[in-house]
Each structure stands twice: as structure tokens, then as C-alpha cells.
Coordinates of N, CA and C in Angstrom, one line a residue:
X1 N -15.0 -0.1 22.5 CA -14.1 -0.3 21.5 C -13.8 -1.8 21.3
X2 N -13.5 -2.3 20.1 CA -13.2 -3.7 19.9 C -11.9 -4.1 20.5
X3 N -11.7 -5.3 21.0 CA -10.5 -5.7 21.6 C -9.3 -5.6 20.6
X4 N -9.5 -5.9 19.3 CA -8.4 -5.8 18.3 C -7.9 -4.4 18.2
X5 N -8.9 -3.4 18.2 CA -8.5 -2.0 18.1 C -7.7 -1.6 19.3
X6 N -8.1 -2.0 20.5 CA -7.4 -1.7 21.7 C -6.0 -2.3 21.7
X7 N -5.9 -3.5 21.3 CA -4.6 -4.2 21.2 C -3.7 -3.5 20.2
X8 N -4.2 -3.1 19.1 CA -3.5 -2.4 18.0 C -3.0 -1.1 18.5
X9 N -3.8 -0.4 19.2 CA -3.4 0.9 19.7 C -2.3 0.8 20.8
X10 N -2.4 -0.3 21.6 CA -1.4 -0.6 22.6 C 0.0 -0.9 22.0
X11 N -0.1 -1.7 21.0 CA 1.2 -2.1 20.3 C 1.7 -0.8 19.6
X12 N 0.9 0.0 19.0 CA 1.3 1.2 18.4 C 2.0 2.2 19.4
X13 N 1.4 2.3 20.6 CA 1.9 3.1 21.6 C 3.3 2.6 22.1
X14 N 3.4 1.3 22.3 CA 4.7 0.8 22.7 C 5.8 1.0 21.5
X15 N 5.3 0.8 20.3 CA 6.2 1.0 19.2 C 6.7 2.5 19.1
X16 N 5.8 3.4 19.3 CA 6.2 4.8 19.3 C 7.2 5.1 20.4
X17 N 6.9 4.6 21.6 CA 7.8 4.8 22.7 C 9.2 4.2 22.4
X18 N 9.3 3.0 21.9 CA 10.6 2.4 21.5 C 11.3 3.2 20.4
X19 N 10.5 3.7 19.4 CA 11.1 4.5 18.4 C 11.8 5.8 19.0
X20 N 11.0 6.5 19.9 CA 11.5 7.7 20.4 C 12.6 7.5 21.4
X21 N 12.6 6.4 22.2 CA 13.6 6.2 23.2 C 14.9 5.8 22.5
X22 N 14.9 5.2 21.4 CA 16.1 4.8 20.6 C 17.0 3.8 21.4
X23 N 16.3 3.0 22.2 CA 17.0 1.9 22.9 C 17.3 0.7 22.0
X24 N 16.5 0.5 21.0 CA 16.7 -0.6 20.1 C 16.7 0.0 18.7
X25 N 17.3 -0.7 17.8 CA 17.4 -0.3 16.4 C 16.0 -0.2 15.8
X26 N 15.8 0.7 14.9 CA 14.5 1.0 14.3 C 13.9 -0.2 13.6
X27 N 14.8 -0.9 12.9 CA 14.3 -2.1 12.1 C 13.9 -3.2 13.1
X28 N 14.5 -3.3 14.2 CA 14.2 -4.4 15.2 C 12.8 -4.0 15.8
X29 N 12.6 -2.8 16.1 CA 11.3 -2.3 16.7 C 10.2 -2.6 15.7
X30 N 10.4 -2.2 14.4 CA 9.4 -2.4 13.4 C 9.0 -3.9 13.3
X31 N 10.1 -4.8 13.3 CA 9.8 -6.2 13.2 C 9.1 -6.8 14.4
X32 N 9.5 -6.2 15.6 CA 8.8 -6.7 16.8 C 7.3 -6.3 16.8
X33 N 7.0 -5.1 16.3 CA 5.6 -4.7 16.3 C 4.8 -5.5 15.3
X34 N 5.4 -5.8 14.1 CA 4.8 -6.6 13.1 C 4.6 -8.0 13.7
X35 N 5.5 -8.6 14.4 CA 5.4 -9.9 15.0 C 4.3 -9.9 16.0
X36 N 4.3 -8.9 16.9 CA 3.3 -8.8 17.9 C 1.9 -8.7 17.3
X37 N 1.7 -8.0 16.2 CA 0.4 -7.9 15.6 C 0.0 -9.2 15.0
X38 N 1.0 -10.0 14.4 CA 0.7 -11.2 13.8 C 0.4 -12.3 14.9
X39 N 1.2 -12.4 15.9 CA 1.0 -13.4 16.9 C -0.2 -13.2 17.7
X40 N -0.6 -11.9 17.9 CA -1.9 -11.6 18.7 C -3.1 -11.9 17.8
X41 N -3.0 -12.1 16.5 CA -4.1 -12.5 15.7 C -4.8 -11.2 15.1
X42 N -4.2 -10.1 15.3 CA -4.8 -8.8 14.7 C -4.7 -8.9 13.2
X43 N -3.6 -9.4 12.7 CA -3.4 -9.5 11.3 C -3.0 -11.0 11.0
X44 N -3.2 -11.4 9.7 CA -2.7 -12.7 9.3 C -1.3 -12.6 8.8
X45 N -0.7 -13.8 8.7 CA 0.7 -13.8 8.1 C 0.7 -13.3 6.7
X46 N -0.2 -13.7 5.8 CA -0.1 -13.2 4.4 C -0.2 -11.7 4.4
X47 N -1.2 -11.2 5.2 CA -1.3 -9.7 5.2 C -0.1 -9.0 5.8
X48 N 0.5 -9.6 6.8 CA 1.7 -9.0 7.4 C 2.8 -9.0 6.4
X49 N 3.0 -10.0 5.7 CA 4.1 -10.1 4.7 C 3.8 -9.4 3.4
X50 N 2.6 -9.0 3.1 CA 2.2 -8.4 1.9 C 2.8 -7.0 1.8
X51 N 3.0 -6.3 3.0 CA 3.6 -5.0 3.0 C 5.0 -4.9 2.4
X52 N 5.7 -6.0 2.4 CA 7.1 -6.0 1.9 C 7.1 -6.0 0.4
X53 N 6.0 -6.2 -0.3 CA 6.0 -6.1 -1.7 C 5.6 -4.7 -2.2
X54 N 5.3 -3.8 -1.3 CA 4.9 -2.5 -1.6 C 6.2 -1.7 -2.1
X55 N 6.1 -1.0 -3.2 CA 7.3 -0.2 -3.7 C 7.7 0.8 -2.7
X56 N 6.8 1.4 -1.9 CA 7.3 2.4 -1.0 C 8.2 1.8 0.1
X57 N 7.8 0.6 0.5 CA 8.7 -0.1 1.6 C 10.0 -0.4 1.0
X58 N 10.1 -0.8 -0.3 CA 11.3 -1.1 -0.9 C 12.2 0.1 -1.1
X59 N 11.5 1.3 -1.4 CA 12.3 2.5 -1.6 C 12.9 3.0 -0.3
X60 N 12.1 2.9 0.8 CA 12.6 3.3 2.1 C 13.8 2.4 2.5
X61 N 13.7 1.1 2.3 CA 14.8 0.1 2.6 C 16.0 0.5 1.7
X62 N 15.8 0.9 0.5 CA 16.9 1.3 -0.4 C 17.6 2.6 0.2
X63 N 16.7 3.5 0.7 CA 17.3 4.7 1.2 C 18.1 4.4 2.5
X64 N 17.7 3.5 3.3 CA 18.5 3.1 4.5 C 19.8 2.5 4.1
X65 N 19.8 1.7 3.0 CA 21.0 1.0 2.6 C 22.0 2.1 2.0
X66 N 21.5 3.0 1.1 CA 22.3 4.0 0.5 C 22.9 4.9 1.6
X67 N 22.0 5.3 2.6 CA 22.4 6.2 3.6 C 23.5 5.6 4.5
X68 N 23.4 4.3 4.8 CA 24.4 3.6 5.6 C 25.7 3.5 4.9
X69 N 25.6 3.2 3.6 CA 26.8 3.2 2.8 C 27.5 4.5 2.7
X70 N 26.8 5.6 2.5 CA 27.4 6.9 2.4 C 28.0 7.3 3.8
X71 N 27.4 6.9 4.9 CA 27.9 7.2 6.2 C 29.2 6.4 6.5
X72 N 29.1 5.1 6.1 CA 30.3 4.2 6.4 C 31.5 4.6 5.6
X73 N 31.3 5.0 4.4 CA 32.4 5.3 3.5 C 33.0 6.8 3.8
X74 N 32.2 7.6 4.5 CA 32.6 8.9 4.8 C 32.2 9.9 3.7
X75 N 31.4 9.5 2.7 CA 30.9 10.4 1.7 C 29.9 11.4 2.3
X76 N 29.2 11.0 3.3 CA 28.2 11.9 3.9 C 28.9 13.0 4.7
X77 N 30.1 12.8 5.1 CA 30.9 13.9 5.9 C 31.6 14.8 4.9
X78 N 31.8 14.4 3.7 CA 32.6 15.2 2.8 C 32.1 16.6 2.5
X79 N 30.8 16.7 2.2 CA 30.3 18.1 1.9 C 30.5 19.0 3.1
X80 N 30.3 18.5 4.3 CA 30.5 19.3 5.5 C 32.0 19.8 5.6
X81 N 32.9 18.9 5.3 CA 34.3 19.3 5.4 C 34.7 20.3 4.3
X82 N 34.1 20.1 3.1 CA 34.5 21.0 2.0 C 33.8 22.3 2.1
X83 N 32.6 22.4 2.4 CA 31.8 23.6 2.4 C 32.0 24.5 3.6
X84 N 32.5 24.0 4.7 CA 32.6 24.8 5.9 C 34.0 25.4 5.9
X85 N 34.1 26.7 5.6 CA 35.4 27.4 5.5 C 35.9 27.7 6.8
X86 N 35.1 28.3 7.7 CA 35.5 28.6 9.1 C 34.6 27.9 10.0
X87 N 35.2 26.8 10.6 CA 34.3 25.9 11.4 C 33.9 26.6 12.7
X88 N 34.6 27.7 13.1 CA 34.3 28.3 14.4 C 33.1 29.3 14.3
X89 N 32.8 29.8 13.0 CA 31.7 30.8 12.9 C 30.4 30.0 12.8
X90 N 29.5 30.2 13.8 CA 28.2 29.5 13.8 C 27.4 29.8 12.6
X91 N 27.3 31.1 12.1 CA 26.5 31.4 11.0 C 27.0 30.7 9.7
X92 N 28.3 30.6 9.5 CA 28.9 30.0 8.4 C 28.6 28.5 8.4
X93 N 28.7 27.9 9.6 CA 28.4 26.4 9.7 C 27.0 26.2 9.4
X94 N 26.1 27.0 9.9 CA 24.6 26.8 9.7 C 24.3 26.9 8.2
X95 N 24.8 27.9 7.5 CA 24.4 28.1 6.1 C 25.1 27.0 5.3
X96 N 26.3 26.7 5.6 CA 27.0 25.7 4.7 C 26.4 24.3 5.0
X97 N 26.0 24.0 6.2 CA 25.4 22.7 6.4 C 24.1 22.6 5.7
X98 N 23.3 23.6 5.6 CA 22.1 23.6 4.9 C 22.3 23.4 3.4
X99 N 23.3 24.0 2.9 CA 23.7 23.8 1.5 C 24.1 22.3 1.2
X100 N 25.0 21.8 2.2 CA 25.5 20.4 2.0 C 24.3 19.4 2.1
X101 N 23.4 19.7 3.1 CA 22.3 18.7 3.2 C 21.4 18.8 2.0
X102 N 21.2 20.0 1.4 CA 20.4 20.1 0.2 C 21.0 19.3 -0.9
X103 N 22.3 19.5 -1.1 CA 23.0 18.8 -2.2 C 22.9 17.3 -2.0
X104 N 23.1 16.8 -0.8 CA 23.1 15.4 -0.5 C 21.6 14.9 -0.7
X105 N 20.6 15.6 -0.3 CA 19.3 15.2 -0.4 C 18.9 15.1 -1.9
X106 N 19.3 16.1 -2.7 CA 18.9 16.0 -4.1 C 19.6 14.8 -4.8
X107 N 20.9 14.6 -4.4 CA 21.6 13.5 -5.0 C 21.0 12.1 -4.6
X108 N 20.7 12.0 -3.3 CA 20.0 10.7 -2.9 C 18.7 10.5 -3.5
X109 N 17.9 11.6 -3.7 CA 16.6 11.5 -4.4 C 16.8 11.0 -5.8
X110 N 17.8 11.5 -6.5 CA 18.0 11.1 -7.9 C 18.5 9.6 -7.9
X111 N 19.3 9.2 -7.0 CA 19.8 7.9 -7.0 C 18.7 6.9 -6.7
X112 N 17.8 7.2 -5.9 CA 16.7 6.3 -5.6 C 15.8 6.2 -6.8
X113 N 15.5 7.3 -7.4 CA 14.6 7.3 -8.6 C 15.3 6.5 -9.7
X114 N 16.6 6.7 -9.9 CA 17.3 5.9 -10.9 C 17.4 4.4 -10.6
X115 N 17.4 4.1 -9.3 CA 17.5 2.7 -8.9 C 16.2 1.9 -9.1
X116 N 15.1 2.6 -9.1 CA 13.8 2.0 -9.3 C 13.3 2.3 -10.6

């Protein structure tokens, strides 16, 4: 196997372990892996930065921003508080949380589509 491929797989493995362990923030881990690939010479600086102009990357970044805003303001907790009638009943909590998550998911999807 070529040395660049082995190095890329090693960096990918470390990145996956750091993602799963959740010891560092996800954006920090992603930037560290991008920096490692660039500094090791696997990719060039223009190629590494070209990914930031991809609409999918911008959409995911927008989702993180909207999700953080909804969590910080408490809007993400509101459906759970409104829809759960009896918090002690496990079946009611499960069904109501599924409905709440579906409503939030549809709303977030529409917001992202409208933003772009």
C-alpha cells in the first residue's frame, strides 16, 4: 500500500476514535484531522480549503448553528414539555418524544431549505 494511503487511514482511524470518545468537540477534531492531512502532505492547502465552498458543508454548518440556537434558547425542550402529558408513563414519553422529534426535524428541514 502507498504511504499516503496508510497515513490517511491512520488519520481517519484516530479521527473516528476521537469522534466516538467525545473527549474533544467535533469541530476541533475535524479541523485537527484536516490540518494533519495538510501538514503531512497528503493534500494541498487549496484542496483542503476547497471543501468549505461545498454547499453540503455550508448546510451542515447551518444545521449546527440552528441546533445550538434552539438548544440555548430552550425551544428544543419546548415540544417535550408540551407533548408529554404524564412524564412517569414510559410509553407516553416514548410516543410523545417521537412526535416531538418528528415535528422539530420537519421544522429544521424547512428552515434549512428556506435559508439556502
